[in-house]
Every structure is written in structure tokens, then in C-alpha cells.
Coordinates of C-alpha atoms in Angstrom, one line a residue:
Chain X
M1378 CA -102.1 10.4 32.6
S1379 CA -104.5 11.2 29.8
F1380 CA -107.3 13.8 29.4
S1381 CA -110.2 13.3 27.0
A1382 CA -111.6 16.2 25.0
G1383 CA -114.4 16.5 27.5
D1384 CA -111.8 16.7 30.3
I1385 CA -109.9 19.5 28.6
T1386 CA -113.2 21.4 28.0
A1387 CA -114.1 21.0 31.7
L1388 CA -110.6 22.1 32.8
W1389 CA -110.7 25.2 30.6
L1390 CA -114.2 26.1 31.7
T1391 CA -113.2 25.7 35.4
L1392 CA -110.2 27.9 34.8
R1393 CA -112.3 30.6 33.1
L1394 CA -114.9 30.4 35.8
A1395 CA -112.4 30.6 38.7
S1396 CA -110.5 33.5 37.2
L1397 CA -113.6 35.5 36.5
V1398 CA -115.1 34.9 39.9
T1399 CA -111.8 35.8 41.6
L1400 CA -111.5 39.0 39.7
L1401 CA -115.0 40.1 40.3
L1402 CA -114.8 39.1 44.0
L1403 CA -111.6 41.2 44.4
L1404 CA -113.4 44.2 42.9
L1405 CA -116.5 43.8 45.0
G1406 CA -115.0 42.2 48.1
T1407 CA -112.4 44.9 48.7
P1408 CA -114.9 47.7 49.4
L1409 CA -117.0 45.2 51.5
A1410 CA -113.9 44.2 53.5
W1411 CA -112.9 47.8 54.0
W1412 CA -116.3 48.6 55.3
L1413 CA -116.4 45.6 57.6
A1414 CA -112.9 46.4 58.9
R1415 CA -113.7 50.0 59.7
T1416 CA -117.4 50.3 60.5
R1417 CA -118.9 50.7 63.9
S1418 CA -122.4 50.2 62.4
R1419 CA -124.7 47.8 64.1
W1420 CA -125.1 46.1 60.7
K1421 CA -121.5 44.8 60.9
G1422 CA -122.5 41.7 62.8
P1423 CA -125.4 40.6 60.5
I1424 CA -123.4 41.3 57.4
S1425 CA -120.4 39.5 58.6
A1426 CA -122.6 36.5 59.4
V1427 CA -124.1 36.6 55.8
V1428 CA -120.6 36.8 54.4
A1429 CA -119.4 33.8 56.4
L1430 CA -122.5 31.7 55.8
P1431 CA -121.0 29.7 52.8
L1432 CA -118.3 28.5 55.2
V1433 CA -120.8 26.5 57.2
L1434 CA -123.7 26.0 54.9
P1435 CA -123.9 22.7 52.9
P1436 CA -123.3 23.9 49.3
T1437 CA -126.4 22.1 48.2
V1438 CA -128.5 24.3 50.5
L1439 CA -126.9 27.4 49.1
G1440 CA -127.4 26.0 45.6
F1441 CA -131.1 25.1 46.2
Y1442 CA -132.0 28.6 47.4
L1443 CA -130.1 30.2 44.5
L1444 CA -132.0 28.0 42.1
L1445 CA -135.2 29.2 43.6
A1446 CA -134.1 32.9 43.6
M1447 CA -132.7 32.8 40.1
G1448 CA -135.5 30.7 38.6
P1449 CA -138.3 32.3 36.6
N1450 CA -140.5 32.7 39.7
G1451 CA -137.7 33.9 42.0
P1452 CA -137.0 37.6 42.6
V1453 CA -133.6 37.5 40.8
G1454 CA -135.2 35.6 38.0
Q1455 CA -138.0 38.1 37.6
L1456 CA -135.4 40.9 37.5
T1457 CA -133.2 39.2 34.9
L1458 CA -136.3 38.3 32.8
A1459 CA -137.5 41.9 33.0
L1460 CA -134.1 43.1 31.8
G1461 CA -134.3 40.7 28.9
L1462 CA -131.4 38.5 30.1
G1463 CA -133.4 35.3 30.5
T1464 CA -132.8 33.2 33.6
L1465 CA -129.5 32.4 35.1
P1466 CA -129.8 28.8 36.2
F1467 CA -128.0 26.3 33.9
T1468 CA -125.9 29.0 32.3
F1469 CA -122.3 30.0 32.7
W1470 CA -123.2 33.4 34.2
G1471 CA -125.5 31.6 36.7
L1472 CA -122.4 29.7 37.8
V1473 CA -120.4 32.9 38.1
V1474 CA -123.0 34.5 40.4
A1475 CA -123.4 31.4 42.5
S1476 CA -119.6 30.9 42.8
M1477 CA -119.2 34.4 43.9
L1478 CA -121.5 33.9 46.8
Y1479 CA -120.0 30.6 47.5
S1480 CA -116.4 31.9 47.6
L1481 CA -117.2 35.3 49.1
P1482 CA -115.8 34.6 52.6
F1483 CA -112.6 33.2 51.2
V1484 CA -111.9 36.5 49.6
V1485 CA -113.4 39.0 52.0
Q1486 CA -112.1 37.6 55.2
P1487 CA -108.3 37.6 54.5
I1488 CA -108.6 41.2 53.2
Q1489 CA -110.7 42.3 56.1
N1490 CA -108.2 40.7 58.6
A1491 CA -105.3 42.4 56.9
M1492 CA -107.1 45.8 57.0
E1493 CA -108.1 45.3 60.6
A1494 CA -104.5 44.5 61.6
L1495 CA -103.4 47.6 59.8
G1496 CA -105.1 49.8 62.5
E1497 CA -105.8 53.5 62.3
R1498 CA -102.3 54.8 62.7
P1499 CA -100.9 54.5 59.1
L1500 CA -104.0 56.2 57.8
E1501 CA -103.7 59.0 60.3
V1502 CA -100.1 59.5 59.4
A1503 CA -101.0 59.6 55.8
A1504 CA -103.7 62.2 56.5
T1505 CA -101.3 64.5 58.3
L1506 CA -99.1 64.1 55.2
R1507 CA -101.9 65.6 53.1
A1508 CA -103.0 62.3 51.5
S1509 CA -106.7 62.3 50.5
P1510 CA -108.9 59.3 51.4
W1511 CA -108.4 57.7 48.0
D1512 CA -104.7 58.5 48.0
R1513 CA -104.4 56.9 51.5
F1514 CA -106.1 53.8 50.2
F1515 CA -103.8 53.3 47.2
S1516 CA -100.6 54.6 48.7
V1517 CA -100.9 53.0 52.2
V1518 CA -103.7 50.5 52.6
L1519 CA -103.1 48.5 49.4
P1520 CA -99.3 48.1 49.8
L1521 CA -99.6 47.3 53.5
T1522 CA -102.4 44.7 53.1
R1523 CA -100.8 43.0 50.0
P1524 CA -100.4 39.6 51.8
G1525 CA -104.1 39.6 52.6
F1526 CA -104.9 40.3 49.0
L1527 CA -102.6 37.5 47.8
T1528 CA -104.2 35.0 50.3
A1529 CA -107.6 36.2 49.2
T1530 CA -106.8 35.7 45.5
I1531 CA -105.4 32.2 45.9
L1532 CA -108.1 31.0 48.3
G1533 CA -110.9 32.5 46.2
F1534 CA -109.6 30.9 43.1
A1535 CA -108.9 27.5 44.6
H1536 CA -112.2 27.3 46.4
T1537 CA -114.0 28.1 43.2
V1538 CA -112.1 25.4 41.3
G1539 CA -113.2 22.9 43.9
E1540 CA -116.9 23.6 44.0
F1541 CA -119.4 20.8 43.3
G1542 CA -122.7 21.0 45.2
V1543 CA -123.6 24.5 44.1
V1544 CA -122.8 23.7 40.5
L1545 CA -124.9 20.6 40.4
M1546 CA -127.8 22.5 41.9
I1547 CA -127.9 25.5 39.7
G1548 CA -125.6 24.6 36.8
G1549 CA -126.5 21.1 36.0
N1550 CA -124.1 19.3 33.7
I1551 CA -123.9 21.1 30.4
P1552 CA -120.5 20.6 28.6
G1553 CA -118.7 23.8 27.9
A1554 CA -121.2 25.9 29.9
T1555 CA -121.5 24.4 33.4
R1556 CA -119.7 21.1 33.4
V1557 CA -116.7 22.0 35.5
I1558 CA -113.9 19.8 36.5
S1559 CA -115.5 18.4 39.7
V1560 CA -118.7 17.5 37.8
Q1561 CA -116.6 15.9 35.1
L1562 CA -114.9 13.8 37.7
Y1563 CA -118.2 12.7 39.2
D1564 CA -119.3 11.6 35.7
H1565 CA -116.2 9.6 35.2
V1566 CA -116.7 7.8 38.5
E1567 CA -120.4 7.2 37.7
A1568 CA -119.3 5.6 34.4
L1569 CA -116.6 3.6 36.2
E1570 CA -113.9 5.3 34.2
Y1571 CA -111.4 5.2 37.1
G1572 CA -108.4 5.9 35.0
Q1573 CA -109.8 9.2 33.8
A1574 CA -111.0 10.0 37.3
H1575 CA -107.5 9.4 38.6
S1576 CA -106.0 11.8 36.2
L1577 CA -108.4 14.6 37.1
S1578 CA -108.2 13.9 40.8
A1579 CA -104.5 13.8 40.9
T1580 CA -104.4 17.1 38.9
L1581 CA -106.7 18.7 41.5
L1582 CA -104.8 17.3 44.4
L1583 CA -101.5 18.6 43.1
F1584 CA -103.1 21.9 42.3
S1585 CA -104.4 22.3 45.8
F1586 CA -101.1 21.3 47.4
V1587 CA -99.1 23.8 45.3
V1588 CA -101.6 26.5 46.1
L1589 CA -101.3 26.0 49.8
M1590 CA -97.5 25.7 49.6
V1591 CA -97.4 29.1 47.8
V1592 CA -99.7 30.7 50.4
Y1593 CA -97.7 29.4 53.4
G1594 CA -94.4 30.1 51.8
F1595 CA -95.4 33.7 51.0
N1596 CA -96.8 34.3 54.5
R1597 CA -93.5 33.0 56.0
R1598 CA -91.4 35.3 53.8
Q1599 CA -93.6 38.2 54.8
K1600 CA -93.1 37.4 58.5
L1601 CA -89.3 37.1 58.0
A1602 CA -89.2 40.3 56.1
R1603 CA -91.1 42.1 58.9
M1604 CA -88.6 40.8 61.5
G1605 CA -85.9 42.5 59.6
P1606 CA -82.4 41.3 58.7
L1607 CA -80.8 39.1 61.2
Chain D
M360 CA -108.6 87.9 65.9
S361 CA -104.9 88.3 65.8
G362 CA -103.0 87.1 62.7
D363 CA -100.1 85.7 64.6
Q364 CA -101.8 83.6 67.1
I365 CA -103.4 80.2 67.6
N366 CA -106.9 80.3 69.2
A367 CA -108.0 76.8 70.2
R368 CA -111.2 76.1 72.0
F369 CA -112.3 72.6 72.4
R370 CA -114.9 70.7 74.4
L371 CA -115.0 67.0 74.2
D372 CA -116.6 64.3 76.4
W373 CA -115.4 60.8 76.0
S374 CA -116.1 57.9 78.4
G375 CA -115.7 59.8 81.6
F376 CA -112.9 62.2 80.4
T377 CA -113.6 65.8 79.5
L378 CA -111.3 68.0 77.6
D379 CA -112.3 71.6 78.0
V380 CA -109.8 74.2 76.9
D381 CA -109.8 77.7 75.6
L382 CA -106.3 78.6 74.6
Q383 CA -104.6 81.5 73.0
L384 CA -101.2 80.3 71.9
P385 CA -98.4 82.4 70.4
G386 CA -98.2 82.1 66.6
R387 CA -94.4 81.5 66.7
G388 CA -91.9 79.7 68.9
V389 CA -92.2 76.4 70.7
T390 CA -95.2 76.0 73.0
A391 CA -94.9 73.0 75.4
I392 CA -98.2 71.3 76.2
F393 CA -97.2 69.9 79.5
G394 CA -99.0 67.6 81.9
H395 CA -99.0 64.1 83.4
S396 CA -100.2 61.2 81.3
G397 CA -104.0 61.2 81.0
S398 CA -104.2 65.0 81.2
G399 CA -105.5 65.2 77.7
K400 CA -102.3 66.5 75.9
T401 CA -102.5 64.1 73.0
T402 CA -106.2 64.5 72.7
L403 CA -105.7 68.3 72.4
L404 CA -103.1 67.8 69.7
R405 CA -105.3 65.4 67.8
C406 CA -108.2 67.9 67.9
I407 CA -105.8 70.5 66.5
A408 CA -104.7 68.2 63.7
G409 CA -108.3 67.2 63.0
L410 CA -107.6 63.6 63.7
R411 CA -110.3 63.9 66.4
R412 CA -113.4 66.0 66.1
A413 CA -114.3 67.8 69.3
D414 CA -118.1 68.0 69.9
E415 CA -117.7 71.7 70.2
G416 CA -114.7 73.7 69.1
T417 CA -113.2 76.5 67.2
L418 CA -109.7 76.6 65.9
E419 CA -107.9 79.5 64.2
V420 CA -104.3 79.2 63.3
N421 CA -102.5 82.4 62.3
G422 CA -105.7 83.9 60.9
E423 CA -107.1 80.8 59.2
T424 CA -110.1 79.0 60.5
W425 CA -109.7 75.3 60.6
Q426 CA -112.7 74.6 62.8
G427 CA -115.7 76.6 63.8
P428 CA -119.5 76.7 63.6
G429 CA -120.3 75.1 60.3
C430 CA -116.6 74.8 59.3
W431 CA -114.4 71.8 59.4
V432 CA -111.2 71.5 57.5
K433 CA -110.3 67.9 56.9
P434 CA -107.0 66.8 58.4
H435 CA -105.4 66.3 55.0
K436 CA -106.3 69.8 54.0
R437 CA -104.6 71.3 57.1
P438 CA -101.1 72.6 56.5
L439 CA -99.6 71.0 59.4
G440 CA -96.8 68.5 60.2
Y441 CA -97.4 65.9 62.9
V442 CA -94.8 63.8 64.6
F443 CA -96.3 60.9 66.5
Q444 CA -95.1 59.4 69.7
E445 CA -94.0 56.1 68.4
A446 CA -92.4 55.3 65.1
S447 CA -94.9 56.0 62.4
L448 CA -92.8 55.5 59.3
F449 CA -94.5 53.6 56.5
P450 CA -92.9 50.1 56.7
H451 CA -93.3 49.5 53.0
L452 CA -91.1 52.5 52.1
T453 CA -87.4 53.2 52.7
A454 CA -86.5 56.3 54.7
R455 CA -86.1 58.1 51.4
G456 CA -89.5 56.8 50.2
N457 CA -91.1 58.1 53.4
L458 CA -89.6 61.5 52.9
Q459 CA -90.6 61.6 49.3
Y460 CA -94.1 60.6 50.3
A461 CA -94.3 64.0 52.1
Q462 CA -92.4 65.9 49.5
K463 CA -94.8 64.8 46.7
R464 CA -97.8 65.9 48.7
A465 CA -96.3 69.2 50.1
D466 CA -98.5 72.3 50.0
P467 CA -97.9 73.7 46.5
Q468 CA -98.6 77.2 47.8
A469 CA -96.0 77.0 50.5
A470 CA -92.3 77.7 50.0
V471 CA -90.4 74.6 48.9
V472 CA -88.6 73.0 51.7
S473 CA -85.2 71.8 50.6
F474 CA -84.9 68.0 50.7
D475 CA -81.1 68.1 51.2
H476 CA -81.2 70.8 53.8
T477 CA -83.8 68.9 55.9
V478 CA -81.9 65.7 55.6
S479 CA -78.7 67.4 56.8
L480 CA -80.6 69.3 59.5
L481 CA -81.6 66.0 61.0
G482 CA -78.4 64.1 60.2
I483 CA -80.1 61.3 58.3
G484 CA -78.1 61.4 55.0
D485 CA -76.6 58.0 55.6
L486 CA -79.9 56.4 56.4
L487 CA -81.9 57.2 53.4
E488 CA -81.8 53.8 51.7
R489 CA -82.7 51.8 54.8
R490 CA -86.1 50.5 55.6
P491 CA -87.7 51.5 58.9
D492 CA -87.0 48.1 60.5
Q493 CA -83.3 48.7 59.8
L494 CA -83.3 52.0 61.8
S495 CA -83.0 52.5 65.5
G496 CA -85.8 54.2 67.4
G497 CA -83.9 57.5 67.5
E498 CA -83.2 57.3 63.8
R499 CA -86.8 56.5 62.9
Q500 CA -87.9 59.5 64.9
R501 CA -85.4 61.8 63.1
V502 CA -86.7 60.6 59.7
A503 CA -90.3 61.1 61.0
I504 CA -89.5 64.7 62.0
A505 CA -87.8 65.3 58.6
R506 CA -90.9 63.9 56.9
A507 CA -93.2 66.3 58.9
L508 CA -91.0 69.2 57.8
L509 CA -91.0 68.3 54.1
I510 CA -94.7 68.7 53.9
A511 CA -94.0 72.4 54.3
P512 CA -96.2 72.8 57.3
R513 CA -97.4 76.1 58.8
L514 CA -97.8 74.5 62.2
L515 CA -95.7 71.6 63.6
L516 CA -97.3 69.3 66.1
M517 CA -95.1 67.0 68.1
D518 CA -96.6 64.4 70.4
E519 CA -94.0 63.3 72.8
P520 CA -91.5 62.5 70.1
L521 CA -88.9 61.3 72.6
A522 CA -91.2 59.4 75.0
S523 CA -90.6 56.0 73.5
L524 CA -86.8 56.4 73.5
D525 CA -84.2 55.6 76.2
M526 CA -82.0 58.3 77.8
A527 CA -79.2 57.9 75.3
R528 CA -81.5 58.2 72.3
K529 CA -83.1 61.2 73.8
Q530 CA -79.7 62.9 74.2
E531 CA -79.1 62.0 70.5
I532 CA -82.2 63.8 69.3
L533 CA -82.4 66.8 71.6
P534 CA -79.7 68.7 69.8
Y535 CA -81.5 68.3 66.5
L536 CA -84.7 69.6 68.1
E537 CA -82.9 72.6 69.5
Q538 CA -81.4 73.3 66.1
L539 CA -84.9 73.0 64.6
R540 CA -86.2 75.5 67.2
T541 CA -83.8 78.2 66.0
E542 CA -84.3 77.4 62.3
L543 CA -88.1 77.2 62.1
D544 CA -90.2 80.2 61.8
I545 CA -93.5 78.3 62.2
P546 CA -95.2 77.7 65.6
V547 CA -94.5 74.3 67.2
L548 CA -96.7 72.6 69.7
Y549 CA -94.7 70.2 71.7
V550 CA -96.5 67.7 73.9
S551 CA -94.4 66.4 76.8
H552 CA -94.6 65.1 80.3
A553 CA -90.8 65.5 80.8
A554 CA -89.9 68.7 82.6
D555 CA -86.3 68.6 81.3
E556 CA -87.4 68.5 77.7
V557 CA -89.8 71.4 78.2
A558 CA -87.1 73.4 80.0
R559 CA -84.8 72.9 77.0
L560 CA -87.1 73.4 74.2
A561 CA -90.1 75.5 75.0
D562 CA -90.6 79.3 74.9
H563 CA -94.2 79.0 76.1
I564 CA -95.9 76.5 78.3
V565 CA -99.5 75.3 78.7
A566 CA -100.0 73.1 81.7
L567 CA -102.9 70.6 81.3
D568 CA -104.5 68.7 84.2
R569 CA -107.4 66.4 83.8
G570 CA -108.4 68.0 80.5
R571 CA -108.2 71.6 81.6
A572 CA -105.5 74.2 81.1
V573 CA -104.3 75.1 84.6
A574 CA -101.5 77.4 83.7
A575 CA -100.2 79.1 80.5
G576 CA -97.6 81.7 79.7
P577 CA -94.0 82.4 78.9
L578 CA -91.9 79.5 80.1
Q579 CA -89.6 81.4 82.4
E580 CA -92.3 83.3 84.2
T581 CA -94.6 80.3 84.4
L582 CA -92.0 78.0 85.8
A583 CA -91.1 80.6 88.5
R584 CA -94.7 80.7 89.8
L585 CA -95.0 79.1 93.2
D586 CA -98.5 78.1 92.4
F587 CA -97.5 76.2 89.2
P588 CA -100.3 73.7 89.4
I589 CA -98.5 70.6 88.3
R590 CA -96.4 68.9 90.9
L591 CA -92.8 68.8 89.6
G592 CA -91.2 67.6 92.8
E593 CA -87.5 67.3 92.3
E594 CA -87.8 68.8 88.9
T595 CA -89.1 72.2 90.2
G596 CA -86.9 75.0 89.0
V597 CA -86.5 78.0 86.8
V598 CA -85.1 78.6 83.4
L599 CA -83.1 81.7 82.5
T600 CA -81.6 83.1 79.3
A601 CA -78.1 84.4 79.8
Q602 CA -75.3 85.8 77.7
V603 CA -71.7 84.5 77.9
V604 CA -69.6 87.5 79.1
E605 CA -66.4 85.7 80.0
R606 CA -64.7 82.4 79.4
D607 CA -62.1 81.1 81.7
P608 CA -60.1 78.5 79.9
E609 CA -58.0 77.7 83.0
W610 CA -60.9 76.4 85.0
K611 CA -63.1 75.5 82.0
L612 CA -65.8 77.9 83.2
A613 CA -67.9 80.6 81.6
R614 CA -69.4 83.6 83.3
V615 CA -73.0 84.3 82.0
A616 CA -75.0 87.4 82.7
F617 CA -78.8 87.4 83.2
T618 CA -81.0 90.3 84.0
G619 CA -80.0 91.1 87.6
G620 CA -76.8 89.1 88.0
E621 CA -74.2 86.7 86.8
L622 CA -73.5 83.0 87.2
W623 CA -70.5 80.8 86.7
V624 CA -71.3 77.8 84.6
R625 CA -69.3 75.0 83.1
D626 CA -67.9 76.2 79.7
S627 CA -69.9 74.4 77.1
G628 CA -68.0 75.8 74.2
H629 CA -70.4 78.7 73.5
P630 CA -68.5 81.7 72.2
M631 CA -68.5 85.1 73.9
G632 CA -71.8 87.0 73.5
D633 CA -73.7 83.8 72.8
S634 CA -77.1 83.5 74.4
L635 CA -77.8 80.3 76.2
R636 CA -80.4 78.8 78.4
V637 CA -79.6 77.6 81.9
R638 CA -81.8 75.8 84.4
V639 CA -81.6 76.2 88.1
L640 CA -83.4 73.6 90.1
A641 CA -85.1 74.6 93.4
R642 CA -83.4 71.8 95.2
D643 CA -80.0 73.1 94.3
I644 CA -80.5 76.5 96.0
S645 CA -79.7 77.1 99.6
L646 CA -80.0 80.3 101.5
T647 CA -77.7 81.9 104.1
L648 CA -78.0 85.1 106.1
S649 CA -74.3 85.9 105.8
H650 CA -71.9 85.6 102.9
H651 CA -69.5 82.6 103.4
H652 CA -66.3 82.9 101.5
D653 CA -65.0 79.5 102.6
S654 CA -67.5 77.5 100.6
S655 CA -67.1 75.3 97.5
I656 CA -70.1 76.9 96.0
L657 CA -69.2 79.1 93.1
N658 CA -72.4 81.0 92.7
V659 CA -73.4 83.1 95.7
L660 CA -75.7 86.0 94.9
E661 CA -77.5 88.5 96.9
G662 CA -81.2 88.3 96.7
V663 CA -84.5 89.4 98.3
V664 CA -87.1 87.0 99.6
G665 CA -90.4 87.1 97.7
D666 CA -93.4 84.8 98.4
I667 CA -93.1 81.8 100.6
A668 CA -95.5 78.8 100.1
A669 CA -95.7 75.4 101.6
D670 CA -94.9 72.7 99.1
D671 CA -97.1 69.7 98.6
D672 CA -94.4 67.6 100.2
Q673 CA -94.8 67.6 104.0
G674 CA -92.2 69.7 105.7
L675 CA -91.0 71.6 102.7
A676 CA -91.5 75.2 101.5
M677 CA -91.1 76.9 98.2
V678 CA -89.5 80.3 98.4
R679 CA -89.3 82.8 95.6
I680 CA -86.1 84.9 95.6
H681 CA -85.6 88.0 93.5
I682 CA -82.2 88.6 92.2
G683 CA -82.5 91.8 90.3
E684 CA -85.5 91.3 88.0
T685 CA -85.0 87.6 87.8
V686 CA -86.9 85.2 90.0
F687 CA -85.4 82.0 91.4
V688 CA -87.3 79.3 93.3
A689 CA -85.7 77.6 96.3
R690 CA -87.1 74.5 98.0
L691 CA -86.3 74.4 101.7
T692 CA -87.5 72.6 104.8
L693 CA -90.0 74.4 106.8
R694 CA -87.6 74.1 109.7
S695 CA -85.0 76.1 107.7
V696 CA -87.6 78.7 106.9
A697 CA -88.4 79.1 110.7
H698 CA -84.7 78.9 111.7
L699 CA -83.7 81.7 109.3
D700 CA -86.9 83.5 110.2
L701 CA -87.5 84.2 106.4
K702 CA -89.8 87.0 105.6
T703 CA -90.9 88.6 102.4
G704 CA -88.6 91.6 101.6
Q705 CA -85.7 90.2 103.6
S706 CA -82.2 90.3 101.9
L707 CA -80.0 87.3 102.0
W708 CA -77.4 85.2 100.2
V709 CA -78.4 82.7 97.7
Q710 CA -76.1 79.8 97.2
I711 CA -76.6 77.9 93.9
K712 CA -75.1 74.5 94.0
S713 CA -75.5 73.7 90.4
V714 CA -76.5 75.4 87.2
A715 CA -77.2 73.3 84.1
V716 CA -76.6 74.8 80.7
I717 CA -79.4 73.3 78.7
Q718 CA -78.8 74.9 75.4

């Protein structure tokens, strides 16, 4: 197995992208998941649907609309231009924004499910023990929904590593900026460099397998722990 | 507005159910909120805790307003302890961790509640390092009660803390609750649908039926009312406070005196002069017009017939009998009432088949 310099650059870029996207999604997705888990607002349905869209939408469709929105004539593009930031397509930060939308359900849904499963009772108990809303969140909600957060982190990261369609649409193929591992792989195949393609593919395959092993192993341990000592 | 009182007025409509109460509860002692399931007991407790906001309501606890027009104290700002019906310990913390959670957040202005004393009061010293899933239902509830005390509450709310436990577990916890009753100087609101728990623990009772308070008052008086609005059936009976005046080691009996008479009870180890609580069920009383000396019944007292009322059960009557200043309630068949020709004011003999020492 061998990696070219281009492969290493692509791997490193992918790693940076996925880490950053996961971190930002955890920060932004947590309040969103909390709201979705607890609200009785009539907006819950529409917003849940928007969050879940990337699950069913072809990535190229998502990428196409993002390209329009972030382009110089799109609303986001106009905004970023007005702020003096230039336009986002074909930049690393454009990829970050697109990836966040693309991986959003993979982070929000596990956290939301864990929070819904928690129910009202632990929060009420904490309230009668004089814990303020913030205190309740950090001392009760976070520790009790940890498995949800772990699943969210792993799925969000892995899903971002594997994206392709969205990247091609709005990122193109710029080494070091937008040429992520899946694009690099595509280039190898286009160029009939099957050996290189194998190396990258096998790496991704192994990575995905290990990630899922960890998720399932962890969930199993949690279940056993909850059942108590035998 | 009295300082030593809880004034609670709530009105709440919720999918066909209406809670509509206006209660003045004593600011000390144990008040039982008694009623069948669905009567609104838990909802009332949740309104008091602020876990549920009644559409309309005022709440004053010992001179402090917690809810009123334009006033709403958030639940975490109310100095109360709450014991939930089912286990409510945080599963991610050990028993000790659960207790410390409360201790860390206790009202800084309140007197410090001793951790060690609370732990020994509830007998949980050996359980502290266990996680909630390693505790039995009864043990979990004891830890939960200790946790509610460590917050240094000025009002303790208990929502059927024994309801989810089996008989043996209940018997395991009741002595701790009785101990608590004598040690605590804060008011306790104790929600229950079990007449025996109420008889053992409460000083006051509020009976709820379909969201309304249908009776309220001191326990002994209220239970002796013939028109007590909640059907107790076999559990109908009175509760008396009595002093131990003699102990008979030979027969393992104790003589206890109440206002107006004396009873022999099984010696439960209470020393002379001790005050204890006994319960006499209406079904355990029979009436005779003459004094029989050739009976197995130990307690035969002279009494005077008070009110007579038909019971809800067909063919039965409830009769109040005054023995001195104390009122007993007897449950007889209507045929017996006719046969003895019972009339208010009539003197007769009261045979009490069994007396339960409940404290």
C-alpha cells in the first residue's frame, strides 16, 4: 500500500474538514436537537423535515442549490460579498458550510433521540433539587445522553469523510483546498491508477468498518451497563 | 395571612379534568392528601412544587408567596424537597453522588442538614457507593428521601413514595417515615391512596375526589366522620392517640389510655408513658346491650350511640359511638341495628375485636 504526496494532502484535508465540521455541528446541533426534542411548536415538523432532507436528497442536488445560493448572485453569496469575505464556492470554508448541511441529520438525530428518550422526569427531579436550567443541562442532560453524543460525533465525522457529490458541485477539485479523499480516489480511477485507488479505497473501507464497530460496541456496553451487574 | 400555614388555591383544566381546590393546610406536621387514583392528588402536588403551572392559583407557604397574581417562583427557586412515586435517582451517579447533588445545591440560607445524620436516619450508610441499579426499590426510595432532605427544604412533598413497592418493602420503609415525622419540623404533604399509610403517618388529612377537596381536617376527627366522602369500605376506622399506662409481661399486653377510656393492646415494646397511635377498624367493633364476661374479647367498653347512617354497601350501617370524648365508628348490618333497636343517646357495650398499634 502506498500513498502519493497528493494522497497524503487529500487525507489530511479530509481529516481537517471532518473534524471541523463535526465540532461545529456538535456546537450548533445540540441546541437544535434540544429544541426539537422538547418543543411543542408547530414548526417542529417542518424543521425536522429540513434537518432530515440530506438523508434522502441526492448530494448533487444539495450541492447544486448550495452552489447557486453561495455564488455571487445567490443570497448567501451576496451576504459574504457584502461582508468582504468573497464567495464560498471552490474554497475550504465553502466545503465546511456545505458539509455541515450534508451531515446535519447524522449529528442532530442521535442527540435528539437520546434527549427524547430521557423524558421529563430527570429534569423535574433536578429542578426540585434547585438546579437551574443550565445546571440541569450540564449535570443531568449531558451525562445521561452521552451515548447519543458519541454516536452523533462518530456518524457526523464518518459521513463527512465519505462525501463526494456535494464536494464536486461546490468545491471542485483544488488540491489542498477542496480535493478531499473521495475526489482524489475518483481522479485515480479516471487516470486508471488502480493501485493508488485500491490503497485509498481500502483505507476508507477499513475506517468505516472500525467506526461502526466502535459505535455498536459502545452501544452494547451501555445497554449491558444499564441492565446492571448479573 | 398566617405565618404558619400553607394556603393553596389552584384551578386547572386539562383535557376533561378539572382541579379546583382552595386549601388551608397546617404549616407543620404531616398532611395526607388522600384520594383514589385520578382524584388529582399528584397534580395538586405538582402545582405546589411549580412543576405544573395552574391557570389560576395562589400559593403561600409559611408566609412566603410562591405563586400569585403576577408572581411565579420557578420550581428550582422554591425551598422544597420532592420525593417522586417511582425511583427518581440519577442513574449516572452513585447513591452518594445523588445525595451530594442535593447537598451542593442546598439552600445556603437554610440551616445545614447533616449528611451523616440524614444517612443514618434512613439507614443507607452501607449503600452509598452503589449505583441506583444496584439498589432494591425500597433502598432507592430511602436514598431519594435522604436526597430530598439534604436540600434543606422548608416543605417536603411526597408523592406516594411507597406506591411502587410491595408489602414487605413498604414495611421496611414505614418505620423510617415515622422516625422522620417525629424529627422534622417542616410541613410534609404526603400523597397517598392507602388508608393504612395515612392512618400511620398523617396528622391532618385532605380528601380529594375528582379534583375537589371533599373533606379536610385533623386526622382523628375527620376519619371519625360518618360522612367521610371517600369510600373506604373495609378500611373504615378511627385512629386514636393513647398513652401506655401499664405493661403486662405475663400476657405480653399493654394497657393504653385515651381520652375517655382504656384499651388492652399487644405490647409492642413501648415504654410506660409513651404515646402511641392505635387504629380501630369499624368492622372490628360489635355492639351488645349487656356486658358479657364470658367472651374472648379483651376490650369491652361502655359507650353511647351517636349518629347512625346507612353505609354505601347495601344492608350495612355506620354507627358513631362516643366513649368519653372519643368517637369510634362501628360498621353493622342494618338488621343488627333494627334488632338492637339502636337509637342516638342509647348506652351500650362496645366490643372491640382488634386494635392495631400503628406507631
